[in-house]
């Protein structure tokens, strides 16, 4: 292939379409590292970084990074670091600590020193073999060409695949990194990096890392914008769950979380849908399951993780992870769960009084509709079985019971077919039939 300025860019397209071929090309190019001109598979930026690294004494065959601090000392470095406040959210969004997790989430400072690592035991062990650990210098001068070093030098996002890394022991890895900037000054304050075996990198890897950067910068900006509040308020930085019991309001059009002290935190519809699903299953949900339940085929586990981080800011430890589920202290605390408990306990009048509106009335999520129908069916069945005319009148007059075709004839038999309540209910059913084209 004739070499030109666009040649490496064209070849880089093979990274995702034919990764095995691209890896072979890169390894062959790396064998010519001491050649006078860059091989066709290597970009000018990578080639120049190779040359600088070699000039700095980096040995491609057996180099290990220098260590700026001992691992134990890094804990102290984290304290007071701006990035400390965003690390939990980044971990929620991008890390995989499950037994099958392959990739590693790394957060470095602006110089490239590793401050945080999150991953499975297996991923951490592999990184340990490269001394890719807290306190290690992952700048170009510290370990040669890699994604973190490219971000440190250029201030732009970078991705390194296989033999684009200078050091041969890194050739089994793919790394994607992007700078995190101070939201006020624009100065780079850290580098977010995701690394793992070659099979873990996808066309979405860069998008996901940049999504994490946007989240981090949004949180930093929000923390500075938020004014001081009186002690005990939610906005003062504490979750509602820290100092009081909680209840969740899911009935109607304005879902919220209510603290025992009366402090109310409104919920977006998406977060309310997630909480309704969490309450429906004690064994919990994975991010992928929730993404499909809420969004269908277009659902994104990453978007769910972002929502979970925001929910945790309200619920605190009452939201558990891996899998996602409500803590025992919060399960069954919603108004909808209370209705079901009353039904199951035979308290029909109380259940009817508590069932004030449909479950998440504005939701069209595919997984919410069955939960809404279950609740309506449970209340309707208990009212019909009660044989109580007054309860039937009240039920048929509600939005949820207005189309209960089994309840209306029972009401007529109990109160007479000339009763005003029966006739009004019958008229509503006729109107519904007309609206549906019946």
Tab-separated table of C-alpha atoms in Angstrom:
chain	number	residue	atom	x	y	z
A	1	UNK	CA	0.000	0.000	0.000
A	2	UNK	CA	1.475	3.415	-0.973
A	3	UNK	CA	2.171	5.515	2.104
A	4	UNK	CA	0.587	8.916	2.532
A	5	UNK	CA	-0.639	11.125	5.401
A	6	UNK	CA	-4.027	9.386	5.496
A	7	UNK	CA	-2.677	5.831	5.288
A	8	UNK	CA	-2.473	5.147	9.084
A	9	UNK	CA	-5.953	6.607	9.545
A	10	UNK	CA	-7.385	4.300	6.898
A	11	UNK	CA	-5.603	1.327	8.451
A	12	UNK	CA	-6.897	2.246	11.887
A	13	UNK	CA	-10.376	1.427	10.625
A	14	UNK	CA	-9.298	-2.211	10.793
A	15	UNK	CA	-9.075	-1.881	14.589
A	16	UNK	CA	-12.746	-2.755	14.886
A	17	UNK	CA	-13.566	-4.328	11.516
A	18	UNK	CA	-10.617	-6.754	11.505
A	19	UNK	CA	-8.712	-6.457	14.805
A	20	UNK	CA	-6.544	-9.558	14.258
A	21	UNK	CA	-5.229	-8.221	10.948
A	22	UNK	CA	-4.669	-4.770	12.442
A	23	UNK	CA	-2.776	-6.253	15.381
A	24	UNK	CA	-0.482	-8.184	13.017
A	25	UNK	CA	0.214	-5.016	11.043
A	26	UNK	CA	1.055	-3.077	14.191
A	27	UNK	CA	3.376	-5.781	15.524
A	28	UNK	CA	5.173	-5.908	12.174
A	29	UNK	CA	5.520	-2.124	12.249
A	30	UNK	CA	6.878	-2.262	15.797
A	31	UNK	CA	9.720	-4.517	14.589
A	32	UNK	CA	10.913	-1.561	12.522
A	33	UNK	CA	10.999	0.754	15.519
A	34	UNK	CA	14.594	1.779	14.818
A	35	UNK	CA	13.964	2.490	11.116
A	36	UNK	CA	14.507	5.989	9.843
A	37	UNK	CA	10.924	6.505	8.616
A	38	UNK	CA	7.587	5.552	10.187
A	39	UNK	CA	6.009	2.293	8.974
A	40	UNK	CA	2.754	2.769	7.067
A	41	UNK	CA	0.562	1.388	9.859
A	42	UNK	CA	1.773	3.930	12.438
A	43	UNK	CA	0.600	7.527	12.733
A	44	UNK	CA	3.137	10.326	12.838
A	45	UNK	CA	2.119	11.123	16.436
A	46	UNK	CA	2.786	7.551	17.612
A	47	UNK	CA	6.064	7.394	15.688
A	48	UNK	CA	7.269	10.674	17.201
A	49	UNK	CA	6.302	9.438	20.665
A	50	UNK	CA	8.273	6.237	20.074
A	51	UNK	CA	11.338	8.231	19.130
A	52	UNK	CA	11.081	10.525	22.160
A	53	UNK	CA	10.620	7.520	24.437
A	54	UNK	CA	13.679	5.766	23.004
A	55	UNK	CA	15.724	8.940	23.385
A	56	UNK	CA	14.624	9.112	27.028
A	57	UNK	CA	16.025	5.621	27.651
A	58	UNK	CA	12.771	3.600	27.565
A	59	UNK	CA	13.592	-0.008	26.619
A	60	UNK	CA	10.764	-1.526	24.543
A	61	UNK	CA	11.773	-5.054	25.548
A	62	UNK	CA	11.890	-4.899	29.334
A	63	UNK	CA	10.917	-1.496	30.643
A	64	UNK	CA	8.813	-1.079	33.765
A	65	UNK	CA	7.404	2.278	34.877
A	66	UNK	CA	9.110	4.441	37.421
A	67	UNK	CA	7.227	4.912	40.674
A	68	UNK	CA	6.644	8.405	42.003
A	69	UNK	CA	5.022	7.158	45.225
A	70	UNK	CA	4.492	3.896	47.029
A	71	UNK	CA	1.027	2.417	46.710
A	72	UNK	CA	0.329	2.993	50.407
A	73	UNK	CA	1.265	6.672	50.084
A	74	UNK	CA	-1.183	7.298	47.262
A	75	UNK	CA	-4.093	7.118	49.698
A	76	UNK	CA	-2.881	10.357	51.230
A	77	UNK	CA	-2.479	11.926	47.781
A	78	UNK	CA	-6.122	11.250	46.996
A	79	UNK	CA	-7.378	13.213	49.987
A	80	UNK	CA	-8.365	16.682	48.932
A	81	UNK	CA	-7.824	15.893	45.254
A	82	UNK	CA	-10.680	17.270	43.145
A	83	UNK	CA	-10.994	13.914	41.426
A	84	UNK	CA	-11.829	12.201	44.723
A	85	UNK	CA	-15.378	13.566	44.573
A	86	UNK	CA	-16.073	12.155	41.095
A	87	UNK	CA	-14.380	8.763	41.412
A	88	UNK	CA	-17.476	6.958	42.815
A	89	UNK	CA	-19.563	8.114	39.853
A	90	UNK	CA	-16.897	7.095	37.343
A	91	UNK	CA	-16.586	3.709	38.996
A	92	UNK	CA	-20.366	3.264	38.833
A	93	UNK	CA	-20.393	4.165	35.144
A	94	UNK	CA	-17.304	2.458	33.735
A	95	UNK	CA	-15.868	-0.141	36.123
A	96	UNK	CA	-16.610	-3.860	36.138
A	97	UNK	CA	-15.652	-5.524	39.416
A	98	UNK	CA	-17.544	-8.735	38.702
A	99	UNK	CA	-15.671	-12.040	38.579
A	100	UNK	CA	-15.835	-11.965	34.762
A	101	UNK	CA	-14.691	-8.351	34.450
A	102	UNK	CA	-11.795	-7.912	32.024
A	103	UNK	CA	-11.129	-4.194	31.819
A	104	UNK	CA	-9.583	-1.772	34.266
A	105	UNK	CA	-10.742	1.744	35.124
A	106	UNK	CA	-7.793	4.023	35.898
A	107	UNK	CA	-7.801	7.627	37.034
A	108	UNK	CA	-4.469	9.459	36.839
A	109	UNK	CA	-3.489	13.002	37.720
A	110	UNK	CA	-2.564	15.603	35.104
A	111	UNK	CA	1.059	14.365	35.028
A	112	UNK	CA	0.064	10.749	34.435
A	113	UNK	CA	0.590	9.336	37.924
A	114	UNK	CA	-1.946	6.594	38.645
A	115	UNK	CA	-4.148	7.497	41.623
A	116	UNK	CA	-7.062	5.053	41.362
A	117	UNK	CA	-7.649	1.632	39.802
A	118	UNK	CA	-10.927	-0.277	39.786
A	119	UNK	CA	-11.527	-3.692	38.253
A	120	UNK	CA	-11.952	-7.384	38.886
A	121	UNK	CA	-9.295	-9.352	40.744
A	122	UNK	CA	-8.190	-10.877	37.456
A	123	UNK	CA	-7.818	-7.496	35.727
A	124	UNK	CA	-5.953	-6.061	38.693
A	125	UNK	CA	-3.558	-9.023	38.752
A	126	UNK	CA	-2.771	-8.539	35.066
A	127	UNK	CA	-2.126	-4.858	35.663
A	128	UNK	CA	0.086	-5.688	38.641
A	129	UNK	CA	2.290	-7.715	36.287
A	130	UNK	CA	2.925	-4.524	34.300
A	131	UNK	CA	3.301	-2.477	37.513
A	132	UNK	CA	0.283	-0.534	36.294
A	133	UNK	CA	-0.456	0.368	39.906
A	134	UNK	CA	-1.180	3.349	42.122
A	135	UNK	CA	1.826	5.658	42.267
A	136	UNK	CA	3.246	4.483	38.915
A	137	UNK	CA	4.256	7.146	36.400
A	138	UNK	CA	2.353	6.439	33.184
A	139	UNK	CA	3.677	9.494	31.386
A	140	UNK	CA	5.814	9.138	28.275
A	141	UNK	CA	8.983	9.677	30.280
A	142	UNK	CA	7.817	7.138	32.830
A	143	UNK	CA	6.851	4.175	30.653
A	144	UNK	CA	6.883	5.202	26.995
A	145	UNK	CA	4.036	5.588	24.505
A	146	UNK	CA	0.558	4.805	25.879
A	147	UNK	CA	-2.892	6.398	25.904
A	148	UNK	CA	-2.415	8.241	29.205
A	149	UNK	CA	0.909	9.695	28.068
A	150	UNK	CA	-0.639	10.911	24.821
A	151	UNK	CA	-3.389	12.715	26.753
A	152	UNK	CA	-0.836	14.289	29.093
A	153	UNK	CA	1.161	15.605	26.115
A	154	UNK	CA	-1.632	16.675	23.792
A	155	UNK	CA	-4.548	17.480	26.083
A	156	UNK	CA	-6.750	15.434	23.744
A	157	UNK	CA	-8.370	12.007	23.956
A	158	UNK	CA	-6.279	9.089	22.720
A	159	UNK	CA	-6.578	5.370	22.083
A	160	UNK	CA	-3.684	2.902	21.880
A	161	UNK	CA	-4.141	-0.576	20.468
A	162	UNK	CA	-1.649	-3.434	20.858
A	163	UNK	CA	1.762	-2.590	19.370
A	164	UNK	CA	1.037	1.126	19.202
A	165	UNK	CA	2.337	0.954	22.771
A	166	UNK	CA	6.113	1.207	22.847
A	167	UNK	CA	6.751	-1.450	25.503
A	168	UNK	CA	6.168	-4.981	24.209
A	169	UNK	CA	4.545	-6.249	27.399
A	170	UNK	CA	1.724	-3.772	26.727
A	171	UNK	CA	0.933	-5.212	23.294
A	172	UNK	CA	-1.821	-7.451	24.656
A	173	UNK	CA	-3.714	-4.368	25.856
A	174	UNK	CA	-5.920	-1.669	24.364
A	175	UNK	CA	-6.246	1.617	26.235
A	176	UNK	CA	-8.642	4.548	25.796
A	177	UNK	CA	-8.084	7.805	27.674
A	178	UNK	CA	-9.396	11.357	27.792
A	179	UNK	CA	-8.554	14.474	29.832
A	180	UNK	CA	-10.737	15.756	32.662
A	181	UNK	CA	-10.663	19.547	32.840
A	182	UNK	CA	-11.372	22.009	35.616
A	183	UNK	CA	-14.849	23.328	34.719
A	184	UNK	CA	-13.843	26.928	35.489
A	185	UNK	CA	-10.280	27.272	34.204
A	186	UNK	CA	-10.264	24.569	31.539
A	187	UNK	CA	-6.966	23.259	32.859
A	188	UNK	CA	-6.451	19.477	32.697
A	189	UNK	CA	-6.683	18.082	36.229
A	190	UNK	CA	-6.717	14.359	35.471
A	191	UNK	CA	-6.841	11.590	32.902
A	192	UNK	CA	-9.620	9.006	32.720
A	193	UNK	CA	-8.454	5.724	31.198
A	194	UNK	CA	-10.034	2.356	30.465
A	195	UNK	CA	-7.635	-0.501	29.673
A	196	UNK	CA	-8.083	-4.183	28.982
A	197	UNK	CA	-7.335	-7.083	26.650
A	198	UNK	CA	-7.611	-6.339	22.939
A	199	UNK	CA	-11.044	-7.961	22.714
A	200	UNK	CA	-12.507	-5.463	25.193
A	201	UNK	CA	-12.086	-2.376	23.015
A	202	UNK	CA	-14.994	-1.504	20.710
A	203	UNK	CA	-16.066	1.373	18.502
A	204	UNK	CA	-17.998	2.669	21.547
A	205	UNK	CA	-15.031	2.658	23.950
A	206	UNK	CA	-14.008	6.243	23.225
A	207	UNK	CA	-17.600	7.426	23.421
A	208	UNK	CA	-18.004	5.801	26.818
A	209	UNK	CA	-14.803	7.324	28.204
A	210	UNK	CA	-15.822	10.762	26.962
A	211	UNK	CA	-19.236	10.206	28.566
A	212	UNK	CA	-17.423	9.557	31.843
A	213	UNK	CA	-15.430	12.755	31.421
A	214	UNK	CA	-18.599	14.768	30.840
A	215	UNK	CA	-20.144	13.258	33.962
A	216	UNK	CA	-17.051	14.090	36.036
A	217	UNK	CA	-16.937	17.676	34.797
A	218	UNK	CA	-20.676	18.084	35.332
A	219	UNK	CA	-20.336	16.897	38.935
A	220	UNK	CA	-17.403	19.231	39.555
A	221	UNK	CA	-19.332	22.148	38.063
A	222	UNK	CA	-22.433	21.319	40.072
A	223	UNK	CA	-20.484	21.071	43.327
A	224	UNK	CA	-19.131	24.575	42.841
A	225	UNK	CA	-22.468	26.015	41.760
A	226	UNK	CA	-24.395	24.561	44.710
A	227	UNK	CA	-24.825	27.175	47.477
A	228	UNK	CA	-24.325	26.302	51.166
A	229	UNK	CA	-27.479	24.960	52.816
A	230	UNK	CA	-28.593	24.577	56.375
A	231	UNK	CA	-27.469	21.437	58.174
A	232	UNK	CA	-29.697	18.473	57.469
A	233	UNK	CA	-30.902	19.586	54.030
A	234	UNK	CA	-30.548	17.234	51.091
A	235	UNK	CA	-28.611	19.794	49.042
A	236	UNK	CA	-26.033	20.156	51.797
A	237	UNK	CA	-24.460	16.989	50.447
A	238	UNK	CA	-26.227	14.306	52.427
A	239	UNK	CA	-28.698	11.793	51.105
A	240	UNK	CA	-32.175	11.565	52.555
A	241	UNK	CA	-31.216	8.094	53.758
A	242	UNK	CA	-28.409	9.227	56.039
A	243	UNK	CA	-30.415	10.437	58.992
A	244	UNK	CA	-34.035	9.391	58.450
A	245	UNK	CA	-36.291	6.633	57.224
A	246	UNK	CA	-37.492	6.812	53.666
A	247	UNK	CA	-40.616	6.214	51.659
A	248	UNK	CA	-41.046	6.334	47.909
A	249	UNK	CA	-44.079	7.891	46.248
A	250	UNK	CA	-44.776	6.233	42.893
A	251	UNK	CA	-48.533	6.699	42.500
A	252	UNK	CA	-49.668	9.519	40.248
A	253	UNK	CA	-47.747	11.971	38.096
A	254	UNK	CA	-45.249	13.458	40.585
A	255	UNK	CA	-42.998	10.697	41.979
A	256	UNK	CA	-40.673	11.575	44.833
A	257	UNK	CA	-38.664	10.275	47.765
A	258	UNK	CA	-39.947	11.371	51.151
A	259	UNK	CA	-37.843	11.470	54.297
A	260	UNK	CA	-39.288	10.864	57.745
A	261	UNK	CA	-38.592	14.516	58.504
A	262	UNK	CA	-40.865	15.590	55.646
A	263	UNK	CA	-38.045	16.505	53.289
A	264	UNK	CA	-39.174	15.620	49.751
A	265	UNK	CA	-36.924	15.045	46.737
A	266	UNK	CA	-38.765	14.974	43.385
A	267	UNK	CA	-37.794	12.144	41.038
A	268	UNK	CA	-37.479	12.290	37.278
A	269	UNK	CA	-39.732	9.819	35.506
A	270	UNK	CA	-36.764	7.642	34.493
A	271	UNK	CA	-35.452	7.376	38.052
A	272	UNK	CA	-38.929	6.649	39.362
A	273	UNK	CA	-39.297	3.860	36.792
A	274	UNK	CA	-35.988	2.376	37.922
A	275	UNK	CA	-37.069	2.489	41.574
A	276	UNK	CA	-40.386	0.840	40.729
A	277	UNK	CA	-38.526	-1.972	38.997
A	278	UNK	CA	-36.053	-2.351	41.858
A	279	UNK	CA	-38.914	-2.686	44.307
A	280	UNK	CA	-40.589	-5.303	42.141
A	281	UNK	CA	-37.716	-7.797	42.378
A	282	UNK	CA	-35.893	-8.604	45.636
A	283	UNK	CA	-33.074	-10.449	43.874
A	284	UNK	CA	-32.108	-7.287	42.020
A	285	UNK	CA	-31.292	-6.278	38.460
A	286	UNK	CA	-28.170	-5.923	36.340
A	287	UNK	CA	-27.578	-2.666	34.467
A	288	UNK	CA	-28.265	-4.466	31.178
A	289	UNK	CA	-31.580	-5.839	32.448
A	290	UNK	CA	-32.726	-2.437	33.644
A	291	UNK	CA	-31.645	-0.802	30.376
A	292	UNK	CA	-33.777	-3.231	28.384
A	293	UNK	CA	-36.724	-2.989	30.775
A	294	UNK	CA	-36.806	0.819	30.672
A	295	UNK	CA	-35.625	1.593	27.139
A	296	UNK	CA	-36.108	-1.616	25.153
A	297	UNK	CA	-33.615	-2.536	22.417
A	298	UNK	CA	-32.112	0.964	22.456
A	299	UNK	CA	-31.279	0.772	26.156
A	300	UNK	CA	-27.751	1.498	27.381
A	301	UNK	CA	-26.261	0.002	30.541
A	302	UNK	CA	-24.031	3.070	30.798
A	303	UNK	CA	-27.059	5.369	30.929
A	304	UNK	CA	-28.522	3.232	33.709
A	305	UNK	CA	-25.275	3.468	35.702
A	306	UNK	CA	-25.383	7.249	35.465
A	307	UNK	CA	-28.969	7.252	36.726
A	308	UNK	CA	-27.978	4.899	39.547
A	309	UNK	CA	-25.272	7.283	40.660
A	310	UNK	CA	-27.821	10.092	40.810
A	311	UNK	CA	-30.321	7.922	42.665
A	312	UNK	CA	-27.621	6.987	45.174
A	313	UNK	CA	-27.095	10.669	45.920
A	314	UNK	CA	-30.670	10.628	47.252
A	315	UNK	CA	-30.881	7.143	48.766
A	316	UNK	CA	-27.315	6.679	50.016
A	317	UNK	CA	-26.636	3.159	51.259
A	318	UNK	CA	-30.284	2.227	50.769
A	319	UNK	CA	-29.349	1.458	47.146
A	320	UNK	CA	-27.190	-1.643	46.783
A	321	UNK	CA	-25.037	-2.615	43.809
A	322	UNK	CA	-24.025	-5.826	42.009
A	323	UNK	CA	-26.837	-6.443	41.472
A	324	UNK	CA	-28.787	-3.222	41.818
A	325	UNK	CA	-31.491	-3.558	44.451
A	326	UNK	CA	-33.046	-1.733	47.370
A	327	UNK	CA	-31.629	-2.389	50.809
A	328	UNK	CA	-33.931	-4.377	53.133
A	329	UNK	CA	-34.689	-1.203	55.082
A	330	UNK	CA	-36.204	0.397	51.972
A	331	UNK	CA	-37.937	-2.536	50.294
A	332	UNK	CA	-41.711	-2.250	50.462
A	333	UNK	CA	-41.570	1.403	51.485
A	334	UNK	CA	-43.433	2.812	48.489
A	335	UNK	CA	-47.062	3.853	48.401
A	336	UNK	CA	-47.744	1.220	45.734
A	337	UNK	CA	-46.209	-1.522	47.891
A	338	UNK	CA	-48.375	-0.381	50.802
A	339	UNK	CA	-51.489	-0.824	48.650
A	340	UNK	CA	-50.475	-4.404	47.815
A	341	UNK	CA	-49.783	-5.188	51.494
A	342	UNK	CA	-53.226	-3.939	52.459
A	343	UNK	CA	-54.841	-6.052	49.741
A	344	UNK	CA	-52.960	-9.155	50.834
A	345	UNK	CA	-53.922	-8.475	54.432
A	346	UNK	CA	-57.606	-8.297	53.543
A	347	UNK	CA	-57.903	-4.580	54.357
A	348	UNK	CA	-59.955	-3.750	51.281
A	349	UNK	CA	-61.270	-0.341	52.337
A	350	UNK	CA	-57.827	0.831	53.399
A	351	UNK	CA	-56.274	-0.456	50.171
A	352	UNK	CA	-58.854	1.381	48.095
A	353	UNK	CA	-58.286	4.587	50.049
A	354	UNK	CA	-54.511	4.286	49.609
A	355	UNK	CA	-54.748	3.613	45.869
A	356	UNK	CA	-55.142	7.246	44.887
A	357	UNK	CA	-53.727	7.198	41.339
A	358	UNK	CA	-52.166	4.821	38.784
A	359	UNK	CA	-48.593	3.675	39.232
A	360	UNK	CA	-46.346	6.221	37.467
A	361	UNK	CA	-49.240	7.535	35.435
A	362	UNK	CA	-47.005	9.215	32.812
A	363	UNK	CA	-44.780	6.196	32.187
A	364	UNK	CA	-44.948	4.284	28.925
A	365	UNK	CA	-42.008	2.005	29.766
A	366	UNK	CA	-42.669	-1.565	28.684
A	367	UNK	CA	-41.814	-2.995	32.109
A	368	UNK	CA	-43.948	-0.541	34.099
A	369	UNK	CA	-47.212	-1.316	32.357
A	370	UNK	CA	-47.449	-4.893	33.789
A	371	UNK	CA	-46.703	-3.574	37.298
A	372	UNK	CA	-49.420	-0.958	36.899
A	373	UNK	CA	-51.872	-3.574	35.628
A	374	UNK	CA	-51.010	-5.944	38.494
A	375	UNK	CA	-51.767	-3.266	41.069
A	376	UNK	CA	-55.076	-2.343	39.458
A	377	UNK	CA	-56.061	-5.997	39.106
A	378	UNK	CA	-55.254	-6.728	42.762
A	379	UNK	CA	-57.319	-3.829	44.098
A	380	UNK	CA	-60.188	-4.477	41.687
A	381	UNK	CA	-60.379	-8.173	42.557
A	382	UNK	CA	-60.438	-7.467	46.304
A	383	UNK	CA	-63.179	-4.856	45.923
A	384	UNK	CA	-65.334	-7.162	43.782
A	385	UNK	CA	-64.878	-10.047	46.209
A	386	UNK	CA	-65.853	-7.852	49.162
A	387	UNK	CA	-69.496	-7.655	48.063
A	388	UNK	CA	-69.565	-4.157	49.592
A	389	UNK	CA	-71.717	-1.814	47.513
A	390	UNK	CA	-70.105	1.360	48.843
A	391	UNK	CA	-66.596	0.117	48.039
A	392	UNK	CA	-67.764	-0.869	44.558
A	393	UNK	CA	-69.271	2.606	44.012
A	394	UNK	CA	-65.990	4.231	45.039
A	395	UNK	CA	-63.905	1.825	42.941
A	396	UNK	CA	-65.907	2.293	39.763
A	397	UNK	CA	-65.653	6.074	40.199
A	398	UNK	CA	-61.845	6.039	40.212
A	399	UNK	CA	-59.654	6.359	37.122
A	400	UNK	CA	-58.266	2.879	37.756
A	401	UNK	CA	-61.662	1.173	38.250
A	402	UNK	CA	-63.668	3.083	35.641
A	403	UNK	CA	-63.135	0.384	33.007
A	404	UNK	CA	-63.542	-2.614	35.353
A	405	UNK	CA	-66.137	-4.496	33.309
A	406	UNK	CA	-66.483	-7.206	35.942
A	407	UNK	CA	-67.220	-4.719	38.735
A	408	UNK	CA	-70.043	-2.793	37.038
A	409	UNK	CA	-72.527	-5.734	36.798
A	410	UNK	CA	-71.805	-6.657	40.423
A	411	UNK	CA	-72.532	-3.070	41.439
A	412	UNK	CA	-75.827	-3.187	39.520
A	413	UNK	CA	-76.915	-6.383	41.243
A	414	UNK	CA	-76.094	-4.959	44.685
A	415	UNK	CA	-77.634	-1.494	44.347
A	416	UNK	CA	-80.196	-2.021	41.593
A	417	UNK	CA	-79.948	-1.332	37.893
A	418	UNK	CA	-81.644	2.031	38.308
A	419	UNK	CA	-79.027	3.290	40.790
A	420	UNK	CA	-77.262	6.485	39.699
A	421	UNK	CA	-73.761	5.140	40.498
A	422	UNK	CA	-74.406	2.030	38.408
A	423	UNK	CA	-75.774	4.028	35.487
A	424	UNK	CA	-72.803	6.441	35.608
A	425	UNK	CA	-70.373	3.526	35.552
A	426	UNK	CA	-72.253	1.927	32.656
A	427	UNK	CA	-72.109	5.208	30.757
A	428	UNK	CA	-68.347	5.426	31.273
A	429	UNK	CA	-67.901	1.929	29.844
A	430	UNK	CA	-69.966	2.919	26.808
A	431	UNK	CA	-67.842	6.031	26.275
A	432	UNK	CA	-64.653	3.939	26.524
A	433	UNK	CA	-66.071	1.520	23.941
A	434	UNK	CA	-66.772	4.425	21.573
A	435	UNK	CA	-63.287	5.854	22.063
A	436	UNK	CA	-61.789	2.466	21.259
A	437	UNK	CA	-64.035	2.064	18.220
A	438	UNK	CA	-66.128	-0.657	19.801
